[in-house]
mmCIF file of C-alpha atoms in Angstrom:
data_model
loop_
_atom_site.group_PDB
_atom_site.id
_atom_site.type_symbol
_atom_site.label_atom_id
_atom_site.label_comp_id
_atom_site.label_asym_id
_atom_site.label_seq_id
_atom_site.Cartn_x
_atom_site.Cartn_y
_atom_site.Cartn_z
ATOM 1 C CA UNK M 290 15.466 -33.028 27.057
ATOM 2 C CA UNK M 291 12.935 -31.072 24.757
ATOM 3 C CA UNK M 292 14.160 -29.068 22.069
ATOM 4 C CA UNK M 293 13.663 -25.134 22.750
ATOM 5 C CA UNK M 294 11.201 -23.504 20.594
ATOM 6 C CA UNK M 295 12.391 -21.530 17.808
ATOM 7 C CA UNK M 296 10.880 -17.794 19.076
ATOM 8 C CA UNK M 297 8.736 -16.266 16.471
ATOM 9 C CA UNK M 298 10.132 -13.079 14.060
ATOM 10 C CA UNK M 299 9.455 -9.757 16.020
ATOM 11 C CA UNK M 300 9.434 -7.634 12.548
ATOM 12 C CA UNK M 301 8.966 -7.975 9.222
ATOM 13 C CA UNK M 302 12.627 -7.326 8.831
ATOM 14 C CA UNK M 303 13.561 -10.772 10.907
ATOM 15 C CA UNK M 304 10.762 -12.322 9.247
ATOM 16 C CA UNK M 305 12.066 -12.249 5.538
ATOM 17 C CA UNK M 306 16.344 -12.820 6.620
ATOM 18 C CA UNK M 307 15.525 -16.376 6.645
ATOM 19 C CA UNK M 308 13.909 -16.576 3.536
ATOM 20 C CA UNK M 309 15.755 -16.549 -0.191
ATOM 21 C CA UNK M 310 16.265 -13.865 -2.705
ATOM 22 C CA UNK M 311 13.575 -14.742 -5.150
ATOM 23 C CA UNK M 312 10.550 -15.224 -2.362
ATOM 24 C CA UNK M 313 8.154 -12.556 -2.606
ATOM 25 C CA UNK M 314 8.127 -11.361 0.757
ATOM 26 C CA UNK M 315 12.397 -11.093 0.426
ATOM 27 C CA UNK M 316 12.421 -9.220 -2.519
ATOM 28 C CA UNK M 317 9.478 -6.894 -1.525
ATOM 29 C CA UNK M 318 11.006 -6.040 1.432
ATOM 30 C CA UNK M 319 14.676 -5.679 -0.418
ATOM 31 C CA UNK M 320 13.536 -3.728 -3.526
ATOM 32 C CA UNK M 321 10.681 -1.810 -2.437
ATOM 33 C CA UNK M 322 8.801 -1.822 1.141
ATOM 34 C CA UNK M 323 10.268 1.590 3.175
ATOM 35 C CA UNK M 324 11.585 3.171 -0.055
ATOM 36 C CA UNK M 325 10.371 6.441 -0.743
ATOM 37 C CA UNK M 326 7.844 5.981 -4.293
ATOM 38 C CA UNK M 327 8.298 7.226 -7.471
ATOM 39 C CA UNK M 328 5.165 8.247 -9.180
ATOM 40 C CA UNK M 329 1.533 8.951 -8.376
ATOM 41 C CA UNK M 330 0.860 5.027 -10.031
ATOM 42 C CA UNK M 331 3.150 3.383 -7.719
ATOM 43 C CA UNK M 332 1.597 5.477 -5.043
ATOM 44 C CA UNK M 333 -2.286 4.352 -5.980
ATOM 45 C CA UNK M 334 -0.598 0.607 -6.730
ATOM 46 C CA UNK M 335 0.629 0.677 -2.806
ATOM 47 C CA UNK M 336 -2.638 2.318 -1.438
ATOM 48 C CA UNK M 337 -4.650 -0.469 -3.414
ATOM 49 C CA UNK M 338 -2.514 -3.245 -2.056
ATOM 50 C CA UNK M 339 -3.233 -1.681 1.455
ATOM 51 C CA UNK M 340 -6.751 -1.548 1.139
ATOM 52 C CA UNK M 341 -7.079 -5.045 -0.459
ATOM 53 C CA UNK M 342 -5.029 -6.569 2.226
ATOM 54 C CA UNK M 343 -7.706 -5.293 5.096
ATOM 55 C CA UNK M 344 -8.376 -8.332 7.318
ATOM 56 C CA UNK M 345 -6.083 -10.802 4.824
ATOM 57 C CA UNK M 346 -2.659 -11.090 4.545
ATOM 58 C CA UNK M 347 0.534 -9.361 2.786
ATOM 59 C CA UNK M 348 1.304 -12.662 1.660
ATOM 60 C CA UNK M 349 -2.199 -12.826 -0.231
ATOM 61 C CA UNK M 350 -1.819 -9.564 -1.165
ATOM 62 C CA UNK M 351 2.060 -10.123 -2.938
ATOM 63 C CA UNK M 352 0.825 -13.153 -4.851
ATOM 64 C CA UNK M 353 -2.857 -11.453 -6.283
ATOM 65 C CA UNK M 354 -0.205 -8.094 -7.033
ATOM 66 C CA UNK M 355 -0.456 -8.958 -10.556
ATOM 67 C CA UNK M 356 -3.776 -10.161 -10.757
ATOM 68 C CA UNK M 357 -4.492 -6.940 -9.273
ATOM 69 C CA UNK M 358 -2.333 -4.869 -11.851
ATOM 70 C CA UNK M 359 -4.108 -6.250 -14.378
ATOM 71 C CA UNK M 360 -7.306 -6.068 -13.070
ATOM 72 C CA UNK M 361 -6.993 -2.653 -12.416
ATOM 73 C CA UNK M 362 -5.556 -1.635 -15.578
ATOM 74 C CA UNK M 363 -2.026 -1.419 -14.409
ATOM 75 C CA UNK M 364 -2.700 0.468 -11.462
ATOM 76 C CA UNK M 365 -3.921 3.985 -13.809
ATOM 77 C CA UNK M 366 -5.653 6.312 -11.950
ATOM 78 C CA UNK M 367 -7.832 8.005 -14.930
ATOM 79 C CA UNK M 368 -8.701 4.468 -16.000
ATOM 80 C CA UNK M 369 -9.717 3.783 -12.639
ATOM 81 C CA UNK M 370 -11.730 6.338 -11.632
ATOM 82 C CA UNK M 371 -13.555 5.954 -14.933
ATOM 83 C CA UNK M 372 -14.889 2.832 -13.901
ATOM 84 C CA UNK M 373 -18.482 2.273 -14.258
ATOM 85 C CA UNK M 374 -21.121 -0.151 -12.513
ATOM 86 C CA UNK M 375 -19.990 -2.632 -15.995
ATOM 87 C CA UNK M 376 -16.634 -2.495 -14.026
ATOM 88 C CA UNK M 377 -17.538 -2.835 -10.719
ATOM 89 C CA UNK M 378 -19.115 -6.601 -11.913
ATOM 90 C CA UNK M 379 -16.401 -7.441 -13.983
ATOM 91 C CA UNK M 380 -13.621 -7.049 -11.449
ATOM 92 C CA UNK M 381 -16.051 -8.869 -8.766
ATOM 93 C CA UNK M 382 -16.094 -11.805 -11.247
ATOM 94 C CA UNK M 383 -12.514 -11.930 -10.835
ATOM 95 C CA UNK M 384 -10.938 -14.894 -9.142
ATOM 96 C CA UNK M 385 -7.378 -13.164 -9.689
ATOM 97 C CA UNK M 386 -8.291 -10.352 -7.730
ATOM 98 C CA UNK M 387 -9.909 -9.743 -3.720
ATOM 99 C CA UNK M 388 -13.581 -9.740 -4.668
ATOM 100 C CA UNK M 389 -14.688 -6.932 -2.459
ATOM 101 C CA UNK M 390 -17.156 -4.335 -3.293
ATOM 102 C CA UNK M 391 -16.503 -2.124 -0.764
ATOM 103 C CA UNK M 392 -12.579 -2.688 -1.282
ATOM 104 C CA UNK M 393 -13.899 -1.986 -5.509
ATOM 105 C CA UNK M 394 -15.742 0.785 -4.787
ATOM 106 C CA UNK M 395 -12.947 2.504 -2.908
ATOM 107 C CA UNK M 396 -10.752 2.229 -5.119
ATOM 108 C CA UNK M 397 -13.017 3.705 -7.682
ATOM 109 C CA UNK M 398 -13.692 6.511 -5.402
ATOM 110 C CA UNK M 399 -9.889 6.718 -4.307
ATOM 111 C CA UNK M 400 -8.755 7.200 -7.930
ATOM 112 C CA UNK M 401 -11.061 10.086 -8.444
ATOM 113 C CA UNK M 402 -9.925 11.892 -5.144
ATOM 114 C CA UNK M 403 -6.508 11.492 -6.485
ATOM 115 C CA UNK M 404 -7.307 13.112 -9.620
ATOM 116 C CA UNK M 405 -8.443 16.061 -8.028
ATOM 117 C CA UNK M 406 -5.593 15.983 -5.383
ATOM 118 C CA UNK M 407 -3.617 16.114 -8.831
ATOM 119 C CA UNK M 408 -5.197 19.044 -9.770
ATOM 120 C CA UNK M 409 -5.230 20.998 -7.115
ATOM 121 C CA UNK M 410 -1.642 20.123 -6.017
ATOM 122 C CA UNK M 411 0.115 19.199 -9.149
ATOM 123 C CA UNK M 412 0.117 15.147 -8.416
ATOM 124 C CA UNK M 413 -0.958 12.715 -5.322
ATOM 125 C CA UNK M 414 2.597 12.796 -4.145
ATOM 126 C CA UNK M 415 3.032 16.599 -3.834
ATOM 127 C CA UNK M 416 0.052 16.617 -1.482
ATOM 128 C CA UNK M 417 1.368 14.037 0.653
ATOM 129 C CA UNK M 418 4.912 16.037 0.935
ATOM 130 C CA UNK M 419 2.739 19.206 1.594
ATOM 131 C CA UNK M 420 1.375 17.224 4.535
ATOM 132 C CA UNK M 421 4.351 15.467 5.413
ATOM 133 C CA UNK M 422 6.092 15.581 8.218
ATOM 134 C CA UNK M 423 2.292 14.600 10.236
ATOM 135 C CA UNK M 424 2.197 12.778 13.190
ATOM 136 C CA UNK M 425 0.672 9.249 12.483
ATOM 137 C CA UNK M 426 -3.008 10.612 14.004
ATOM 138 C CA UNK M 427 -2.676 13.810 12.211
ATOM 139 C CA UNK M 428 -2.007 11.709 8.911
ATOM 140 C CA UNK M 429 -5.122 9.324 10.115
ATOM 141 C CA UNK M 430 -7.530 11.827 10.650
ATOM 142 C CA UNK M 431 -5.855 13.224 6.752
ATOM 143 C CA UNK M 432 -6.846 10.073 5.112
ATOM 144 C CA UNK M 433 -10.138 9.612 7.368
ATOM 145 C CA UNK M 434 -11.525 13.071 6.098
ATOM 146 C CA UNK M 435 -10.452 12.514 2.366
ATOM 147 C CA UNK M 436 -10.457 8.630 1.088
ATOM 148 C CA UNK M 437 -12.278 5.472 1.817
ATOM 149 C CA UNK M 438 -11.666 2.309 3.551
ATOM 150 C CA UNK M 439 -8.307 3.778 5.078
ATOM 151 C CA UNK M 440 -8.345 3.185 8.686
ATOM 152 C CA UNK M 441 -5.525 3.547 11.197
ATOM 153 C CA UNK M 442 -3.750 0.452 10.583
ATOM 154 C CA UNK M 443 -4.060 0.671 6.311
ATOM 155 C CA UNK M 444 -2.536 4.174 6.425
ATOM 156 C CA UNK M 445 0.314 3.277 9.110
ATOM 157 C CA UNK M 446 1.187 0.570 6.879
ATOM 158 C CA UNK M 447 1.082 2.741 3.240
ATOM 159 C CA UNK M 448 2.931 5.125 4.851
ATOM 160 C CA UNK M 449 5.769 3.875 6.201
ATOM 161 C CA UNK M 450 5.565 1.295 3.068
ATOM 162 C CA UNK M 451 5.549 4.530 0.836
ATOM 163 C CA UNK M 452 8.951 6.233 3.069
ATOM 164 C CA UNK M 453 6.629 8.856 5.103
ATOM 165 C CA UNK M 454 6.917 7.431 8.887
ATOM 166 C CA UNK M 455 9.715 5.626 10.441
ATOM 167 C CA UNK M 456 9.043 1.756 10.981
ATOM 168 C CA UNK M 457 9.553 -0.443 7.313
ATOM 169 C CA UNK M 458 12.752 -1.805 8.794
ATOM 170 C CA UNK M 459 14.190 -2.077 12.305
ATOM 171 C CA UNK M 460 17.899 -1.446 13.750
ATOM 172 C CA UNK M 461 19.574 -4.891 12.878
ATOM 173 C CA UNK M 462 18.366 -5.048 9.442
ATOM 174 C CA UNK M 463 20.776 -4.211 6.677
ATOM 175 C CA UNK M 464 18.293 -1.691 5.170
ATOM 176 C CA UNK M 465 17.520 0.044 8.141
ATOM 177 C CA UNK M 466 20.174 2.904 7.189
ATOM 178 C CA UNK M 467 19.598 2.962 3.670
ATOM 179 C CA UNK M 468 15.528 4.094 3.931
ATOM 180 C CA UNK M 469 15.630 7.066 5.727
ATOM 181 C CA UNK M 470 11.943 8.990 5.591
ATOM 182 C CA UNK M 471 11.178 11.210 3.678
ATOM 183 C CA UNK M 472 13.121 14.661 4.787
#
């Protein structure tokens, strides 16, 4: 008699339960993925990680992290948006990194919108928690009309990552009760 298929994980929640504490998926999704963020760094960190993982995978994305952070000068957004064309080819000589232009360049252009989000609403947080509580399209059409390279699927994914929509963990998982969103 043949052996039953194991079925496939249904969430990222299920995914990561059979893995050990120390994996990078485990403790991203135990320590960080669905908690609200702290800071407008952690916030640009998260949005780069979205954009770099665009048609890759968050397993990619988790080991580069610190190739990334260093790359991108820890994630600073005045650095960032300081960056000149010099920049642009250094980080595409990069093999720690996604090599990208167009995943570069928004982040370049991303760090200066968040400057002026800063100054306008005191930091890149604040004017997410003005906009907050949006519907998922309301919040697409948000991002559409002010950053680049943030489709539907990149700003699902930061959002509920970052504790603004329901969805980082399901009913079953021990952290499902513990990350509310954002209130």
């Amino acid at each position: 008699m043949a052996e039953k298929p194991t079925p496939k994980p249904t969430s990222y929640c299920e995914y990561v339960r059979e893995l050990p504490v120390g994996n990078l998926h485990r403790d991203y999704h135990d320590l960080e993925y669905g908690l609200p963020v702290k800071n407008d760094t952690e916030l640009f960190e998260l949005l780069l990680l979205e954009i770099n993982q665009a048609g890759l995978s968050w397993d990619l994305m988790l080991r580069k992290r610190e190739g990334l952070r260093r790359a991108y000068d820890g994630f600073n957004i005045d650095k960032v948006a300081a960056y000149t064309d010099h920049d642009i080819t250094r980080l595409l000589a990069d093999a720690g990194i996604i090599r990208n232009q167009r995943k570069i360049r928004a982040a370049i252009h991303n760090a200066l919108v968040i400057k002026q989000l800063q100054q306008e609403h005191g930091s890149f947080m604040q004017w997410l928690d003005h906009h907050h509580p949006n519907t998922l399209e309301e919040w697409i059409r948000l991002f559409k009309r002010t950053f680049k390279f943030t489709g539907p699927e990149i700003v699902n994914e930061f959002l509920m990552s970052a504790g603004y929509l329901p969805g980082a963990h399901v009913p079953g998982c021990p952290l499902y009760a513990e990350r509310p969103v954002k209130g």
